[in-house]
PDB file of C-alpha atoms in Angstrom:
ATOM      1  CA  GLY A 270    -111.125-149.642 160.410  1.00  0.00           C
ATOM      2  CA  GLY A 271    -114.752-149.266 158.861  1.00  0.00           C
ATOM      3  CA  GLU A 272    -113.789-151.950 155.617  1.00  0.00           C
ATOM      4  CA  ASN A 273    -113.382-154.375 158.296  1.00  0.00           C
ATOM      5  CA  GLN A 274    -115.844-153.971 160.401  1.00  0.00           C
ATOM      6  CA  ALA A 275    -118.259-153.854 157.181  1.00  0.00           C
ATOM      7  CA  GLU A 276    -116.712-157.025 156.205  1.00  0.00           C
ATOM      8  CA  ALA A 277    -117.161-158.449 159.580  1.00  0.00           C
ATOM      9  CA  ALA A 278    -120.918-157.568 159.461  1.00  0.00           C
ATOM     10  CA  VAL A 279    -120.981-159.275 156.239  1.00  0.00           C
ATOM     11  CA  GLU A 280    -119.713-162.394 157.075  1.00  0.00           C
ATOM     12  CA  LYS A 281    -121.972-162.285 160.355  1.00  0.00           C
ATOM     13  CA  ASP A 282    -124.963-161.848 158.173  1.00  0.00           C
ATOM     14  CA  ASP A 283    -126.942-165.325 157.436  1.00  0.00           C
ATOM     15  CA  ARG A 284    -128.035-163.718 153.938  1.00  0.00           C
ATOM     16  CA  TYR A 285    -124.381-164.384 152.653  1.00  0.00           C
ATOM     17  CA  PRO A 286    -123.431-165.743 150.419  1.00  0.00           C
ATOM     18  CA  LEU A 287    -126.530-165.296 148.307  1.00  0.00           C
ATOM     19  CA  THR A 288    -127.619-168.514 146.530  1.00  0.00           C
ATOM     20  CA  PRO A 289    -129.337-167.818 143.445  1.00  0.00           C
ATOM     21  CA  VAL A 290    -132.813-168.243 143.313  1.00  0.00           C
ATOM     22  CA  TYR A 291    -134.617-169.435 140.219  1.00  0.00           C
ATOM     23  CA  CYS A 292    -138.734-169.695 138.987  1.00  0.00           C
ATOM     24  CA  ALA A 293    -139.335-173.621 138.384  1.00  0.00           C
ATOM     25  CA  VAL A 294    -141.944-172.466 135.946  1.00  0.00           C
ATOM     26  CA  CYS A 295    -139.935-170.199 133.358  1.00  0.00           C
ATOM     27  CA  GLY A 296    -136.290-170.563 134.905  1.00  0.00           C
ATOM     28  CA  LEU A 297    -135.275-167.278 135.258  1.00  0.00           C
ATOM     29  CA  PRO A 298    -134.797-165.055 138.721  1.00  0.00           C
ATOM     30  CA  PRO A 299    -138.162-164.224 140.131  1.00  0.00           C
ATOM     31  CA  GLU A 300    -137.833-160.874 140.036  1.00  0.00           C
ATOM     32  CA  TYR A 301    -137.753-161.147 136.238  1.00  0.00           C
ATOM     33  CA  CYS A 302    -140.902-163.528 135.463  1.00  0.00           C
ATOM     34  CA  GLU A 303    -143.403-160.223 135.467  1.00  0.00           C
ATOM     35  CA  PHE A 304    -141.133-159.610 131.628  1.00  0.00           C
ATOM     36  CA  ASN A 305    -142.861-162.806 130.573  1.00  0.00           C
ATOM     37  CA  SER A 306    -146.170-162.839 129.081  1.00  0.00           C
ATOM     38  CA  LYS A 307    -149.263-162.738 130.942  1.00  0.00           C
ATOM     39  CA  ASP A 308    -149.817-165.763 131.265  1.00  0.00           C
ATOM     40  CA  ASP A 309    -146.743-167.233 132.049  1.00  0.00           C
ATOM     41  CA  PHE A 310    -146.536-164.867 134.589  1.00  0.00           C
ATOM     42  CA  GLU A 311    -149.563-165.870 135.827  1.00  0.00           C
ATOM     43  CA  LYS A 312    -147.982-169.409 135.969  1.00  0.00           C
ATOM     44  CA  CYS A 313    -145.341-168.020 137.867  1.00  0.00           C
ATOM     45  CA  LYS A 314    -147.144-166.391 140.527  1.00  0.00           C
ATOM     46  CA  ILE A 315    -147.985-169.959 141.795  1.00  0.00           C
ATOM     47  CA  TRP A 316    -144.580-170.715 142.144  1.00  0.00           C
ATOM     48  CA  ILE A 317    -143.503-167.323 143.447  1.00  0.00           C
ATOM     49  CA  GLY A 318    -146.418-167.521 146.191  1.00  0.00           C
ATOM     50  CA  ALA A 319    -145.279-171.046 147.659  1.00  0.00           C
ATOM     51  CA  ASN A 320    -141.300-170.201 147.385  1.00  0.00           C
ATOM     52  CA  CYS A 321    -140.522-166.084 147.627  1.00  0.00           C
ATOM     53  CA  PRO A 322    -143.319-164.061 147.700  1.00  0.00           C
ATOM     54  CA  GLN A 323    -141.217-161.621 149.224  1.00  0.00           C
ATOM     55  CA  VAL A 324    -140.204-160.885 145.913  1.00  0.00           C
ATOM     56  CA  TYR A 325    -143.436-158.964 144.939  1.00  0.00           C
ATOM     57  CA  PRO A 326    -145.210-157.392 148.271  1.00  0.00           C
ATOM     58  CA  ASP A 327    -147.385-155.927 146.399  1.00  0.00           C
ATOM     59  CA  LEU A 328    -149.162-159.713 145.053  1.00  0.00           C
ATOM     60  CA  PHE A 329    -148.990-161.222 147.660  1.00  0.00           C
ATOM     61  CA  ASP A 330    -150.043-160.795 151.983  1.00  0.00           C
ATOM     62  CA  VAL A 331    -146.091-161.991 152.444  1.00  0.00           C
ATOM     63  CA  PRO A 332    -146.752-162.332 156.567  1.00  0.00           C
ATOM     64  CA  ALA A 333    -150.108-164.516 155.868  1.00  0.00           C
ATOM     65  CA  LEU A 334    -148.349-166.188 153.409  1.00  0.00           C
ATOM     66  CA  GLU A 335    -145.233-167.008 155.335  1.00  0.00           C
ATOM     67  CA  ALA A 336    -147.818-168.033 158.299  1.00  0.00           C
ATOM     68  CA  GLU A 337    -149.731-170.570 156.343  1.00  0.00           C
ATOM     69  CA  LEU A 338    -146.571-172.043 154.345  1.00  0.00           C
ATOM     70  CA  ALA A 339    -144.738-172.293 158.366  1.00  0.00           C
ATOM     71  CA  SER A 340    -147.644-174.693 158.811  1.00  0.00           C
ATOM     72  CA  ALA A 341    -148.477-176.326 155.668  1.00  0.00           C
ATOM     73  CA  SER A 342    -148.337-179.776 155.588  1.00  0.00           C
ATOM     74  CA  LEU A 343    -146.024-182.363 153.414  1.00  0.00           C
ATOM     75  CA  SER A 344    -149.166-183.077 151.485  1.00  0.00           C
ATOM     76  CA  ALA A 345    -150.089-179.298 151.413  1.00  0.00           C
ATOM     77  CA  GLU A 346    -146.428-178.945 149.689  1.00  0.00           C
ATOM     78  CA  LYS A 347    -147.119-181.349 147.469  1.00  0.00           C
ATOM     79  CA  SER A 348    -150.315-180.085 146.395  1.00  0.00           C
ATOM     80  CA  VAL A 349    -148.072-176.674 145.596  1.00  0.00           C
ATOM     81  CA  LYS A 350    -145.777-178.466 143.482  1.00  0.00           C
ATOM     82  CA  GLN A 351    -148.968-180.646 141.714  1.00  0.00           C
ATOM     83  CA  ILE A 352    -149.944-176.830 140.904  1.00  0.00           C
ATOM     84  CA  VAL A 353    -147.056-175.542 139.296  1.00  0.00           C
ATOM     85  CA  LYS A 354    -146.473-178.725 137.534  1.00  0.00           C
ATOM     86  CA  GLU A 355    -150.153-178.311 136.158  1.00  0.00           C
ATOM     87  CA  LYS A 356    -150.055-174.936 135.531  1.00  0.00           C
ATOM     88  CA  ALA A 357    -146.461-175.174 133.930  1.00  0.00           C
ATOM     89  CA  LYS A 358    -147.743-177.798 131.522  1.00  0.00           C
ATOM     90  CA  PRO A 359    -147.446-176.421 127.825  1.00  0.00           C
ATOM     91  CA  LYS A 360    -150.731-175.813 126.378  1.00  0.00           C
ATOM     92  CA  LEU A 361    -151.307-177.287 122.930  1.00  0.00           C
ATOM     93  CA  LYS A 362    -151.679-174.981 120.086  1.00  0.00           C
ATOM     94  CA  PRO A 363    -154.872-175.614 118.091  1.00  0.00           C
ATOM     95  CA  GLY A 364    -154.745-178.726 116.133  1.00  0.00           C
ATOM     96  CA  LYS A 365    -151.843-180.246 117.732  1.00  0.00           C
ATOM     97  CA  LYS A 366    -152.493-183.625 119.570  1.00  0.00           C
ATOM     98  CA  ALA A 367    -151.073-184.906 122.291  1.00  0.00           C
ATOM     99  CA  ARG A 368    -147.798-186.614 121.686  1.00  0.00           C
ATOM    100  CA  PRO A 369    -148.747-190.692 122.697  1.00  0.00           C
ATOM    101  CA  GLU A 370    -147.280-192.336 125.188  1.00  0.00           C
ATOM    102  CA  GLU A 371    -145.537-194.923 122.829  1.00  0.00           C
ATOM    103  CA  VAL A 372    -141.947-195.569 121.588  1.00  0.00           C
ATOM    104  CA  THR A 373    -141.956-197.106 118.110  1.00  0.00           C
ATOM    105  CA  ILE A 374    -138.898-198.985 116.637  1.00  0.00           C
ATOM    106  CA  SER A 375    -138.119-198.425 112.983  1.00  0.00           C
ATOM    107  CA  ASN A 376    -135.355-198.967 110.157  1.00  0.00           C
ATOM    108  CA  ALA A 377    -133.116-196.176 108.541  1.00  0.00           C
ATOM    109  CA  LYS A 378    -130.733-196.750 105.828  1.00  0.00           C
ATOM    110  CA  LYS A 379    -127.046-194.769 106.298  1.00  0.00           C
ATOM    111  CA  LYS A 380    -124.899-194.561 103.767  1.00  0.00           C
ATOM    112  CA  GLY A 381    -124.597-197.786 101.386  1.00  0.00           C
ATOM    113  CA  LYS A 382    -125.959-200.401 102.344  1.00  0.00           C
ATOM    114  CA  ASN A 383    -125.823-199.704 106.101  1.00  0.00           C
ATOM    115  CA  VAL A 384    -129.040-200.042 108.484  1.00  0.00           C
ATOM    116  CA  VAL A 385    -129.695-198.726 111.778  1.00  0.00           C
ATOM    117  CA  THR A 386    -132.690-199.062 114.196  1.00  0.00           C
ATOM    118  CA  VAL A 387    -133.962-195.938 115.155  1.00  0.00           C
ATOM    119  CA  VAL A 388    -135.879-195.736 118.513  1.00  0.00           C
ATOM    120  CA  HIS A 389    -138.379-192.841 119.288  1.00  0.00           C
ATOM    121  CA  GLY A 390    -140.580-192.249 122.355  1.00  0.00           C
ATOM    122  CA  LEU A 391    -138.153-192.964 124.494  1.00  0.00           C
ATOM    123  CA  ASP A 392    -138.367-189.578 126.648  1.00  0.00           C
ATOM    124  CA  MET A 393    -142.026-190.345 127.121  1.00  0.00           C
ATOM    125  CA  PHE A 394    -140.814-192.875 129.622  1.00  0.00           C
ATOM    126  CA  GLY A 395    -138.570-191.040 131.355  1.00  0.00           C
ATOM    127  CA  ILE A 396    -135.714-193.706 130.165  1.00  0.00           C
ATOM    128  CA  LYS A 397    -132.032-192.595 129.964  1.00  0.00           C
ATOM    129  CA  MET A 398    -130.903-192.709 126.184  1.00  0.00           C
ATOM    130  CA  GLU A 399    -127.308-192.422 126.981  1.00  0.00           C
ATOM    131  CA  GLU A 400    -127.936-195.751 129.186  1.00  0.00           C
ATOM    132  CA  LEU A 401    -129.823-197.671 126.248  1.00  0.00           C
ATOM    133  CA  ALA A 402    -127.177-196.734 123.668  1.00  0.00           C
ATOM    134  CA  LYS A 403    -124.372-197.351 125.807  1.00  0.00           C
ATOM    135  CA  LEU A 404    -126.385-201.094 126.916  1.00  0.00           C
ATOM    136  CA  SER A 405    -126.674-201.605 122.483  1.00  0.00           C
ATOM    137  CA  LYS A 406    -122.905-200.913 122.327  1.00  0.00           C
ATOM    138  CA  LYS A 407    -122.501-203.734 124.943  1.00  0.00           C
ATOM    139  CA  LYS A 408    -124.639-205.990 124.255  1.00  0.00           C
ATOM    140  CA  TYR A 409    -124.440-206.486 120.127  1.00  0.00           C
ATOM    141  CA  ALA A 410    -120.592-205.178 119.826  1.00  0.00           C
ATOM    142  CA  CYS A 411    -121.929-202.237 117.633  1.00  0.00           C
ATOM    143  CA  GLY A 412    -122.181-198.635 117.674  1.00  0.00           C
ATOM    144  CA  ALA A 413    -125.059-196.818 119.034  1.00  0.00           C
ATOM    145  CA  SER A 414    -125.882-193.261 119.779  1.00  0.00           C
ATOM    146  CA  VAL A 415    -128.311-190.209 121.045  1.00  0.00           C
ATOM    147  CA  VAL A 416    -129.129-188.775 117.469  1.00  0.00           C
ATOM    148  CA  LYS A 417    -131.948-185.870 117.168  1.00  0.00           C
ATOM    149  CA  GLY A 418    -134.985-187.087 114.743  1.00  0.00           C
ATOM    150  CA  ALA A 419    -136.791-185.103 112.172  1.00  0.00           C
ATOM    151  CA  ASP A 420    -138.967-183.604 115.146  1.00  0.00           C
ATOM    152  CA  GLN A 421    -135.993-182.760 117.171  1.00  0.00           C
ATOM    153  CA  ARG A 422    -136.234-185.073 119.253  1.00  0.00           C
ATOM    154  CA  ASP A 423    -133.853-187.576 120.895  1.00  0.00           C
ATOM    155  CA  THR A 424    -133.674-190.919 119.143  1.00  0.00           C
ATOM    156  CA  VAL A 425    -131.406-193.729 120.060  1.00  0.00           C
ATOM    157  CA  GLU A 426    -129.387-195.145 117.018  1.00  0.00           C
ATOM    158  CA  ILE A 427    -128.207-198.739 116.785  1.00  0.00           C
ATOM    159  CA  GLN A 428    -126.206-200.277 114.027  1.00  0.00           C
ATOM    160  CA  GLY A 429    -127.986-203.174 112.445  1.00  0.00           C
ATOM    161  CA  ASP A 430    -132.226-204.511 111.924  1.00  0.00           C
ATOM    162  CA  ARG A 431    -132.145-205.110 115.935  1.00  0.00           C
ATOM    163  CA  ARG A 432    -135.996-204.020 116.259  1.00  0.00           C
ATOM    164  CA  LYS A 433    -137.720-207.170 118.248  1.00  0.00           C
ATOM    165  CA  ASP A 434    -134.635-207.684 120.073  1.00  0.00           C
ATOM    166  CA  ILE A 435    -134.769-203.717 121.485  1.00  0.00           C
ATOM    167  CA  ALA A 436    -138.071-204.212 121.443  1.00  0.00           C
ATOM    168  CA  SER A 437    -137.951-207.247 124.004  1.00  0.00           C
ATOM    169  CA  VAL A 438    -135.228-205.129 125.912  1.00  0.00           C
ATOM    170  CA  ILE A 439    -137.106-202.085 126.679  1.00  0.00           C
ATOM    171  CA  HIS A 440    -140.162-203.948 127.820  1.00  0.00           C
ATOM    172  CA  SER A 441    -138.211-206.438 129.718  1.00  0.00           C
ATOM    173  CA  LYS A 442    -135.524-204.151 131.306  1.00  0.00           C
ATOM    174  CA  TYR A 443    -137.734-200.776 131.162  1.00  0.00           C
ATOM    175  CA  GLN A 444    -140.905-201.889 132.158  1.00  0.00           C
ATOM    176  CA  VAL A 445    -142.789-200.252 129.179  1.00  0.00           C
ATOM    177  CA  GLY A 446    -146.059-202.298 128.696  1.00  0.00           C
ATOM    178  CA  LYS A 447    -146.129-204.393 125.220  1.00  0.00           C
ATOM    179  CA  THR A 448    -149.254-202.393 124.039  1.00  0.00           C
ATOM    180  CA  GLN A 449    -147.285-199.319 124.040  1.00  0.00           C
ATOM    181  CA  ILE A 450    -143.801-200.587 122.048  1.00  0.00           C
ATOM    182  CA  PHE A 451    -144.741-200.770 118.254  1.00  0.00           C
ATOM    183  CA  ILE A 452    -142.215-201.523 115.177  1.00  0.00           C
ATOM    184  CA  ILE A 453    -142.606-199.941 111.592  1.00  0.00           C
ATOM    185  CA  ASP A 454    -141.975-202.948 109.839  1.00  0.00           C
ATOM    186  CA  ASP A 455    -139.912-202.776 105.848  1.00  0.00           C
ATOM    187  CA  LYS A 456    -143.855-201.727 104.108  1.00  0.00           C
ATOM    188  CA  LYS A 457    -143.626-198.854 106.371  1.00  0.00           C
ATOM    189  CA  THR A 458    -146.682-200.373 108.392  1.00  0.00           C
ATOM    190  CA  LYS A 459    -146.592-199.683 112.268  1.00  0.00           C
ATOM    191  CA  ARG A 460    -147.537-202.674 114.133  1.00  0.00           C
ATOM    192  CA  PRO A 461    -147.619-203.804 117.767  1.00  0.00           C
ATOM    193  CA  ALA A 462    -144.021-205.334 118.828  1.00  0.00           C
ATOM    194  CA  PHE A 463    -145.760-207.953 120.252  1.00  0.00           C
ATOM    195  CA  ALA A 464    -148.483-210.256 119.591  1.00  0.00           C
ATOM    196  CA  ALA A 465    -152.187-210.049 121.183  1.00  0.00           C
ATOM    197  CA  ASN A 466    -151.301-213.297 122.976  1.00  0.00           C
ATOM    198  CA  GLY A 467    -148.618-212.074 124.794  1.00  0.00           C
ATOM    199  CA  ASP A 468    -146.144-214.026 122.489  1.00  0.00           C
ATOM    200  CA  ASP A 469    -143.511-212.308 120.707  1.00  0.00           C
ATOM    201  CA  SER A 470    -145.185-211.199 116.623  1.00  0.00           C
ATOM    202  CA  ASP A 471    -144.057-214.204 114.281  1.00  0.00           C
ATOM    203  CA  GLU A 472    -143.353-211.669 111.365  1.00  0.00           C
ATOM    204  CA  ASP A 473    -139.892-209.823 111.390  1.00  0.00           C
ATOM    205  CA  GLY A 474    -140.746-207.620 108.899  1.00  0.00           C
ATOM    206  CA  ASP A 475    -137.907-208.659 106.823  1.00  0.00           C
ATOM    207  CA  SER A 476    -137.950-209.169 102.948  1.00  0.00           C
TER     208      SER A 476
END
């Protein structure tokens, strides 16, 4: 009978079934955050303080925090999320520059004489690459796929030289600014995909 009573008690307990919680900063369960480096743990502590301070009662005044969070307005919650987001941004190593927010479109030669158009930098604008690949397959009736680039970032590869057309698609469908889209021409020169006067650039880079 004792076992049944224990099971019944567990069923009544609101804590079950347990939903696992993971730190939004490092991705580990919060009780493991302290095993990160000191700098990383400092970032994790902001998220822990806002979401589960009871995991580290020695670090936080839990009742005070809970009362504060309970009375916090939506804007306060947003600011906590903003702090976490800012703190969680990876620090650039000395000598490394931040990646520019731009899309570059180039050609690459595959086996034989086959040419593919390579679209680089879509991740900076939150564009779903699978969606562009699918759209290209349908629009051009050709192969298109998401491929890892030389720098390990995802790129979209589309069969054929479609640099100009893809630049227009990225601008019109995904609202990327004309000044943020560049084409690498056949001489390996990077130039704006759209001319300064707002019209498409006349040269196609074909030789």
